[in-house]
Short mmCIF file of C-alpha atoms and ligand atoms in Angstrom, two decimals:
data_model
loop_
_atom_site.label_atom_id
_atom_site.label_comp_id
_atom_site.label_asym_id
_atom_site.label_seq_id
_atom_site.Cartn_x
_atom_site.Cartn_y
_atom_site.Cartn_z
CA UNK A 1496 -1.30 14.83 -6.61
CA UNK A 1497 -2.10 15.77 -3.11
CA UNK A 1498 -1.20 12.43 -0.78
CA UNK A 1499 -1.63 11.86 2.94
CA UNK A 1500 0.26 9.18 4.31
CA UNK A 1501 -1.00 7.21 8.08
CA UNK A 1502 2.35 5.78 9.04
CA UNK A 1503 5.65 6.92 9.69
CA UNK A 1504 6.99 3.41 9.56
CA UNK A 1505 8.91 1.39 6.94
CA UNK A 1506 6.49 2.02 4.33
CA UNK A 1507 5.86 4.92 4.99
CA UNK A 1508 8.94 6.38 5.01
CA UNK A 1509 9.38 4.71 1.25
CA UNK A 1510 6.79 5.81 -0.27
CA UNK A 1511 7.01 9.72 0.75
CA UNK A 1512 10.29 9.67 -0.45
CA UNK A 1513 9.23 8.42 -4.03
CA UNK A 1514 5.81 10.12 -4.15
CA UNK A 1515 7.91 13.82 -3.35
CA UNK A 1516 10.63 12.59 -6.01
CA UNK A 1517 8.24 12.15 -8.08
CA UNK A 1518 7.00 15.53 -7.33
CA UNK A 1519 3.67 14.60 -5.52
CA UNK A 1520 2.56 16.63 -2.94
CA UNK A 1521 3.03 14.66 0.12
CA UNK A 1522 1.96 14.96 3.87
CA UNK A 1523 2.34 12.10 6.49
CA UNK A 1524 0.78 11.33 9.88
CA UNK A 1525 1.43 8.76 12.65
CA UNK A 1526 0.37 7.93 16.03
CA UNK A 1527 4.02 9.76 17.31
CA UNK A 1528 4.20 12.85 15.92
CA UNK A 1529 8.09 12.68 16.24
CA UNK A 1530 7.65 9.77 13.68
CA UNK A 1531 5.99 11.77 11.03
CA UNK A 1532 8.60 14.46 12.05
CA UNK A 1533 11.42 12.21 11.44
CA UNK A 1534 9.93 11.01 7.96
CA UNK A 1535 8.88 14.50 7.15
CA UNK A 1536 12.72 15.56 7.66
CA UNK A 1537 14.02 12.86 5.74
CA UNK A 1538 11.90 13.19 2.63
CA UNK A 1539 10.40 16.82 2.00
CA UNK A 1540 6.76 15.73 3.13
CA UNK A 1541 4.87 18.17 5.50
CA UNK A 1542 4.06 16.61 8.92
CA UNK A 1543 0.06 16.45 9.13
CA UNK A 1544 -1.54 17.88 12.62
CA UNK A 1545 -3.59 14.46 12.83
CA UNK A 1546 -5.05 11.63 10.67
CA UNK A 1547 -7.80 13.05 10.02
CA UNK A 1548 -6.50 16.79 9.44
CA UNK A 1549 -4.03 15.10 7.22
CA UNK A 1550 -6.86 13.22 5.02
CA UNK A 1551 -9.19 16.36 4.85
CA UNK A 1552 -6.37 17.66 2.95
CA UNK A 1553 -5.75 15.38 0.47
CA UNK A 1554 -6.81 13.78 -2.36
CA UNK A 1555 -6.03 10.52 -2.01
CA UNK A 1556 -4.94 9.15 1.75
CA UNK A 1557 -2.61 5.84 1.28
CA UNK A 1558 -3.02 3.38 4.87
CA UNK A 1559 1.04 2.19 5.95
CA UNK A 1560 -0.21 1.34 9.09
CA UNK A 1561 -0.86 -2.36 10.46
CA UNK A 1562 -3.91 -3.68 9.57
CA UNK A 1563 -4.56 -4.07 13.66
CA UNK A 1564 -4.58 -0.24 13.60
CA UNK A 1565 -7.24 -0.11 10.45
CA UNK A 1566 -10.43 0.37 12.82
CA UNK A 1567 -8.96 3.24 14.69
CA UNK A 1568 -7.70 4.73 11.88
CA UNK A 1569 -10.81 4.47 9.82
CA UNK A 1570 -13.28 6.32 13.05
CA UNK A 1571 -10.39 8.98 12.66
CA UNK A 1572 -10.64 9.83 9.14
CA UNK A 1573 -14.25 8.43 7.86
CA UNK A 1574 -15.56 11.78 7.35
CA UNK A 1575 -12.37 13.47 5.89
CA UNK A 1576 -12.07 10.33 3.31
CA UNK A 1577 -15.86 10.51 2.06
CA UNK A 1578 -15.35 10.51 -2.19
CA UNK A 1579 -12.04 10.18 -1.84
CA UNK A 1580 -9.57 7.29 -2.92
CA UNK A 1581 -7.89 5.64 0.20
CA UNK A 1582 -5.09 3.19 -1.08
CA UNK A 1583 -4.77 -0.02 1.17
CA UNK A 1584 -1.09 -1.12 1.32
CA UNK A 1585 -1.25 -3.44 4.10
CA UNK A 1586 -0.70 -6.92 4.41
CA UNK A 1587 -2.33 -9.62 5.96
CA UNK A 1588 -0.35 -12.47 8.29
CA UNK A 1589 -1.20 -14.37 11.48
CA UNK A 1590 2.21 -16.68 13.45
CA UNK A 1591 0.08 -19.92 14.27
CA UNK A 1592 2.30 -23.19 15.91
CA UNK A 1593 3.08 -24.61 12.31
CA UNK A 1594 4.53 -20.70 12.30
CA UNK A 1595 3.11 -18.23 9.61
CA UNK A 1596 -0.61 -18.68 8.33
CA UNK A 1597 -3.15 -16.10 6.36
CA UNK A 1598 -6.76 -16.31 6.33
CA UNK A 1599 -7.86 -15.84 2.66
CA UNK A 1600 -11.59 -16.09 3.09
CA UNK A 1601 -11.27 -12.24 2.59
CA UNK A 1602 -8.77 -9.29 2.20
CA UNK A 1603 -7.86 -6.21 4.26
CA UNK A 1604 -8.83 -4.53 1.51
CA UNK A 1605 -12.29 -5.91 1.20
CA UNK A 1606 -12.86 -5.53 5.16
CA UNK A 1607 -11.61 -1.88 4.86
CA UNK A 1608 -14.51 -1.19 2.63
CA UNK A 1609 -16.97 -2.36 5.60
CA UNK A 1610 -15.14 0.74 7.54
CA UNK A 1611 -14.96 3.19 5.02
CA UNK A 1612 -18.21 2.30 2.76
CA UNK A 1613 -17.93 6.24 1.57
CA UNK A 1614 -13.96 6.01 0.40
CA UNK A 1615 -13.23 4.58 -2.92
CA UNK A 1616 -10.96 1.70 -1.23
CA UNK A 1617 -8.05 0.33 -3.86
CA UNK A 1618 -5.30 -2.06 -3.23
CA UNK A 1619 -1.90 -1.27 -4.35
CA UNK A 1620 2.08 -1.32 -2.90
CA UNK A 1621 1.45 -3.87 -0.41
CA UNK A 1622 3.68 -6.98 -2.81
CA UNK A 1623 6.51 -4.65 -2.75
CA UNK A 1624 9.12 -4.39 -0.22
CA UNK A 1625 9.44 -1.28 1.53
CA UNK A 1626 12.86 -1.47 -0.09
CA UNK A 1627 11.64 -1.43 -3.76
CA UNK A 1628 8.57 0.88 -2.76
CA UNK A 1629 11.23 3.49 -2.42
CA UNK A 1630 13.60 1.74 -5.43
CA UNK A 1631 11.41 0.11 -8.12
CA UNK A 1632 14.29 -1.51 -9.77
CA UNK A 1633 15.33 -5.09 -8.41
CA UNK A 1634 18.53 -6.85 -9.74
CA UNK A 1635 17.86 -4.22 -12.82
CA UNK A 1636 14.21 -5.26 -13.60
CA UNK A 1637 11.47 -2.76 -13.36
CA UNK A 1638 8.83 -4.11 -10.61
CA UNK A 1639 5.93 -4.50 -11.23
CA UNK A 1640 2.73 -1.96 -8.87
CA UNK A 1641 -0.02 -4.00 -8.80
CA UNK A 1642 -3.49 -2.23 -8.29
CA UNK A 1643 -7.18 -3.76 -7.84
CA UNK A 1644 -10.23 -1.69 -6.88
CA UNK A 1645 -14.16 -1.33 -8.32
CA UNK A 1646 -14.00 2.13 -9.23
CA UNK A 1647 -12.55 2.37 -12.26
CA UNK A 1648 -12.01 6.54 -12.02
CA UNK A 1649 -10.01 5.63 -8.58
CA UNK A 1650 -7.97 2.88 -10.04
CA UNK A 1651 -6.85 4.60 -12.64
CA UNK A 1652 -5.56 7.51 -10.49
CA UNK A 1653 -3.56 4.93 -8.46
CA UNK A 1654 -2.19 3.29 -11.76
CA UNK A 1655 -0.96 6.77 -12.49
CA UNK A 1656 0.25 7.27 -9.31
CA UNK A 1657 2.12 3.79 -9.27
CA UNK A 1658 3.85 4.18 -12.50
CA UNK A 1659 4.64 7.93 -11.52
CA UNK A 1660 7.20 6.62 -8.59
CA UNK A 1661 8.79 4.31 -11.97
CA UNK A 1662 6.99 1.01 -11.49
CA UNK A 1663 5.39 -1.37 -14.63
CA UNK A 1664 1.56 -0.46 -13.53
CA UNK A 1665 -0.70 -3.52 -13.98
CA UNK A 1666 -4.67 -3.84 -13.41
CA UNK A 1667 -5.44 -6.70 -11.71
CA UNK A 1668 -9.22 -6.21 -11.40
CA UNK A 1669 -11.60 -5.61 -9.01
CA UNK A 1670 -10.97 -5.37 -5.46
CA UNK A 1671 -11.38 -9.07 -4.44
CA UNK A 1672 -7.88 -9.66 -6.54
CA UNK A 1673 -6.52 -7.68 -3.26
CA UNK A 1674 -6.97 -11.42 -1.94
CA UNK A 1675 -4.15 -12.66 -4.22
CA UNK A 1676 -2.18 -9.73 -4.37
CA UNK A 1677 -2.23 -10.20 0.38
CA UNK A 1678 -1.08 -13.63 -0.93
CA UNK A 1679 1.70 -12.82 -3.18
CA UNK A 1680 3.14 -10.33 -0.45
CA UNK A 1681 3.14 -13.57 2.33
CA UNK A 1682 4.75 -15.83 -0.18
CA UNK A 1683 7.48 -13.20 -0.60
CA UNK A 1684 7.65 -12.57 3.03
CA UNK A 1685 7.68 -15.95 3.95
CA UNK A 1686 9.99 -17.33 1.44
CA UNK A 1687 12.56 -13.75 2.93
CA UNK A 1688 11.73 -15.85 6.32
CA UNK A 1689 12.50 -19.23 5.69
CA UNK A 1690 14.97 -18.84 4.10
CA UNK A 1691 17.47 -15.69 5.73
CA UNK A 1692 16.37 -13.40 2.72
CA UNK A 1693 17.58 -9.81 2.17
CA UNK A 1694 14.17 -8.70 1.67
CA UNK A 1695 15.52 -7.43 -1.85
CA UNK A 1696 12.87 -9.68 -4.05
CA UNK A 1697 10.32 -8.47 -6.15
CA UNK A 1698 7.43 -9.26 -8.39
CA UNK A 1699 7.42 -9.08 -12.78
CA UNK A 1700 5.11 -10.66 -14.39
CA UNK A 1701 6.35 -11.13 -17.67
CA UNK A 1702 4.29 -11.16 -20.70
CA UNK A 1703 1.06 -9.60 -19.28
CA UNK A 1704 -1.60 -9.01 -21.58
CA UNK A 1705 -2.70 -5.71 -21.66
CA UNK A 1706 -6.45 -5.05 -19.98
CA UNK A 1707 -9.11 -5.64 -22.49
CA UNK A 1708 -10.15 -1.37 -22.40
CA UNK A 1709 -6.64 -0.02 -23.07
CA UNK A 1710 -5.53 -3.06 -25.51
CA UNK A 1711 -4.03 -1.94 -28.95
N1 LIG B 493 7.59 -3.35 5.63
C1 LIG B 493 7.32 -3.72 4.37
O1 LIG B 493 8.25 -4.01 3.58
C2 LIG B 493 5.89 -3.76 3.89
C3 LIG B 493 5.68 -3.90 2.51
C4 LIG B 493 4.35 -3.87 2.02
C5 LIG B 493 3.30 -3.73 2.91
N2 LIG B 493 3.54 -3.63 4.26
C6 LIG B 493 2.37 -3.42 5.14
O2 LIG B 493 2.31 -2.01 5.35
C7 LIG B 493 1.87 -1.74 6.69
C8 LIG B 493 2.95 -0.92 7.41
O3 LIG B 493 4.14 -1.69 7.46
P1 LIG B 493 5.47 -1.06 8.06
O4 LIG B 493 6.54 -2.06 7.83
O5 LIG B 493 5.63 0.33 7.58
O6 LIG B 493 5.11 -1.05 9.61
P2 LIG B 493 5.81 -0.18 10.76
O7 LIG B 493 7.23 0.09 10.37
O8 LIG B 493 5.50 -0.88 12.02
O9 LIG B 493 5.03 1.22 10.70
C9 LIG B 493 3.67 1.33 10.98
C10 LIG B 493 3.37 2.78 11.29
O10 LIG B 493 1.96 2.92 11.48
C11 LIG B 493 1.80 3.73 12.65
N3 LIG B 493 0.51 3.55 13.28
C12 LIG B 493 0.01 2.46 13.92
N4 LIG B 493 -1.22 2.73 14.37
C13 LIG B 493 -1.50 4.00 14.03
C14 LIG B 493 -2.59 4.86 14.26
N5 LIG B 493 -3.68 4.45 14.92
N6 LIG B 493 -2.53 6.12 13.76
C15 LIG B 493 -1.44 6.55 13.09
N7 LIG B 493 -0.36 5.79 12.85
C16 LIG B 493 -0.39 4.52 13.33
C17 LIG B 493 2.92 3.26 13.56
O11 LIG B 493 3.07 4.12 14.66
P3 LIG B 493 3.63 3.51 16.06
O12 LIG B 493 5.10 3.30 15.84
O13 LIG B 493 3.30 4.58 17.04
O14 LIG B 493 2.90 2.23 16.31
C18 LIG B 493 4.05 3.30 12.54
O15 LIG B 493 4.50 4.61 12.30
C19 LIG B 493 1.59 -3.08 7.33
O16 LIG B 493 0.22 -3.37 7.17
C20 LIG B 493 2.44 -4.06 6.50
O17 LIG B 493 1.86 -5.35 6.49
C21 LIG B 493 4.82 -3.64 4.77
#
């Protein structure tokens, strides 16, 4: 598969190194081109010119940037994304007096669609760790990649894509599940907060019934 990355930062850095392992086709793009340079280095990705020249060339175009950055990102590549799956894997987290708070009325995922109505938006990566986005296996249990989008061509490319890099890949549904999946990520991050975590935990569902279309 032909990936762009936006973001040379923690997650980015992951998940180029297990998309090339995987043998993907991988370029990656940041704001500081020294960034991408240092990721590119690193992992065996190419370093793209721009975000958008970096988009036009790929398939599918994953976001690892902060959500903050999402509207600049989107003008950038709206054109270069048109058809194309974008994967969201950001997460969603305000610091309020009583300390860290989320606003679930929506998702990133859903608002990205409002900037990119011509991308196939899908949510995926964002409960994992940059540490088990580039190591899937936590205190030896395969984590699960948890994906939710409408377009059921586009999800299915990013379940392939999620089990390719060695994760369980589970359907969650359509993309308003990205509402629970931003949740899952701040109970994780908050719990890694509270209470001095290494930032090492993961997410298995055990016993997950297989989705309805692909049941035995
Ligand atoms: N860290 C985790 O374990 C984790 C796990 C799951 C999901 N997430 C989510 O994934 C996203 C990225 O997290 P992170 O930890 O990788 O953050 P990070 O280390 O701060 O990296 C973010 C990257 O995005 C780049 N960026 C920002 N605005 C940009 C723009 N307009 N164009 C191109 N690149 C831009 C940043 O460049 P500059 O340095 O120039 O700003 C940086 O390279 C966040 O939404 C986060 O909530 C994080």
């Amino acid at each position: 598969m032909d990936i762009a990355i936006i973001g040379a930062g923690n997650v980015g850095r992951a998940l180029a190194g297990s998309f090339v392992r995987a043998g993907h086709s991988v370029t990656i793009a940041s704001r500081d081109p020294e960034d991408a340079g240092s990721v590119a280095a690193a992992t065996g990705a190419r370093i793209g010119a721009s975000n958008a020249a970096a988009a036009s060339a790929a398939e599918v175009v994953v976001l690892a940037i902060p959500f903050a950055s999402a509207p600049e990102v989107a003008a950038e590549i709206a054109e270069a994304v048109a058809g194309k799956v974008v994967i969201d894997a950001t997460n969603r987290m305000s610091f309020g007096p009583a300390g860290p708070d989320m606003d679930t009325a929506t998702s990133n995922a859903e608002e990205l669609v409002g900037l990119l109505p011509a991308a196939h938006i899908v949510k995926a990566f964002n409960t994992l760790f940059a540490s088990n986005q580039g190591d899937p296996i936590s205190d030896g249990v395969q984590l699960d990649g948890y994906v939710a989008g409408d377009d059921p061509a586009a999800k299915a490319s990013v379940l392939a894509l999620v089990a390719s890099i060695g994760l369980n890949p589970v359907d969650v549904g359509p993309l308003s599940r990205a509402r629970q999946l931003e949740g899952l990520a701040f109970l994780n991050i908050t719990l890694n907060i509270v209470n001095g975590g290494s930032w090492q935990s993961g997410w298995k569902l055990v016993g997950a019934p297989a989705p309805v279309a692909t049941a035995a």
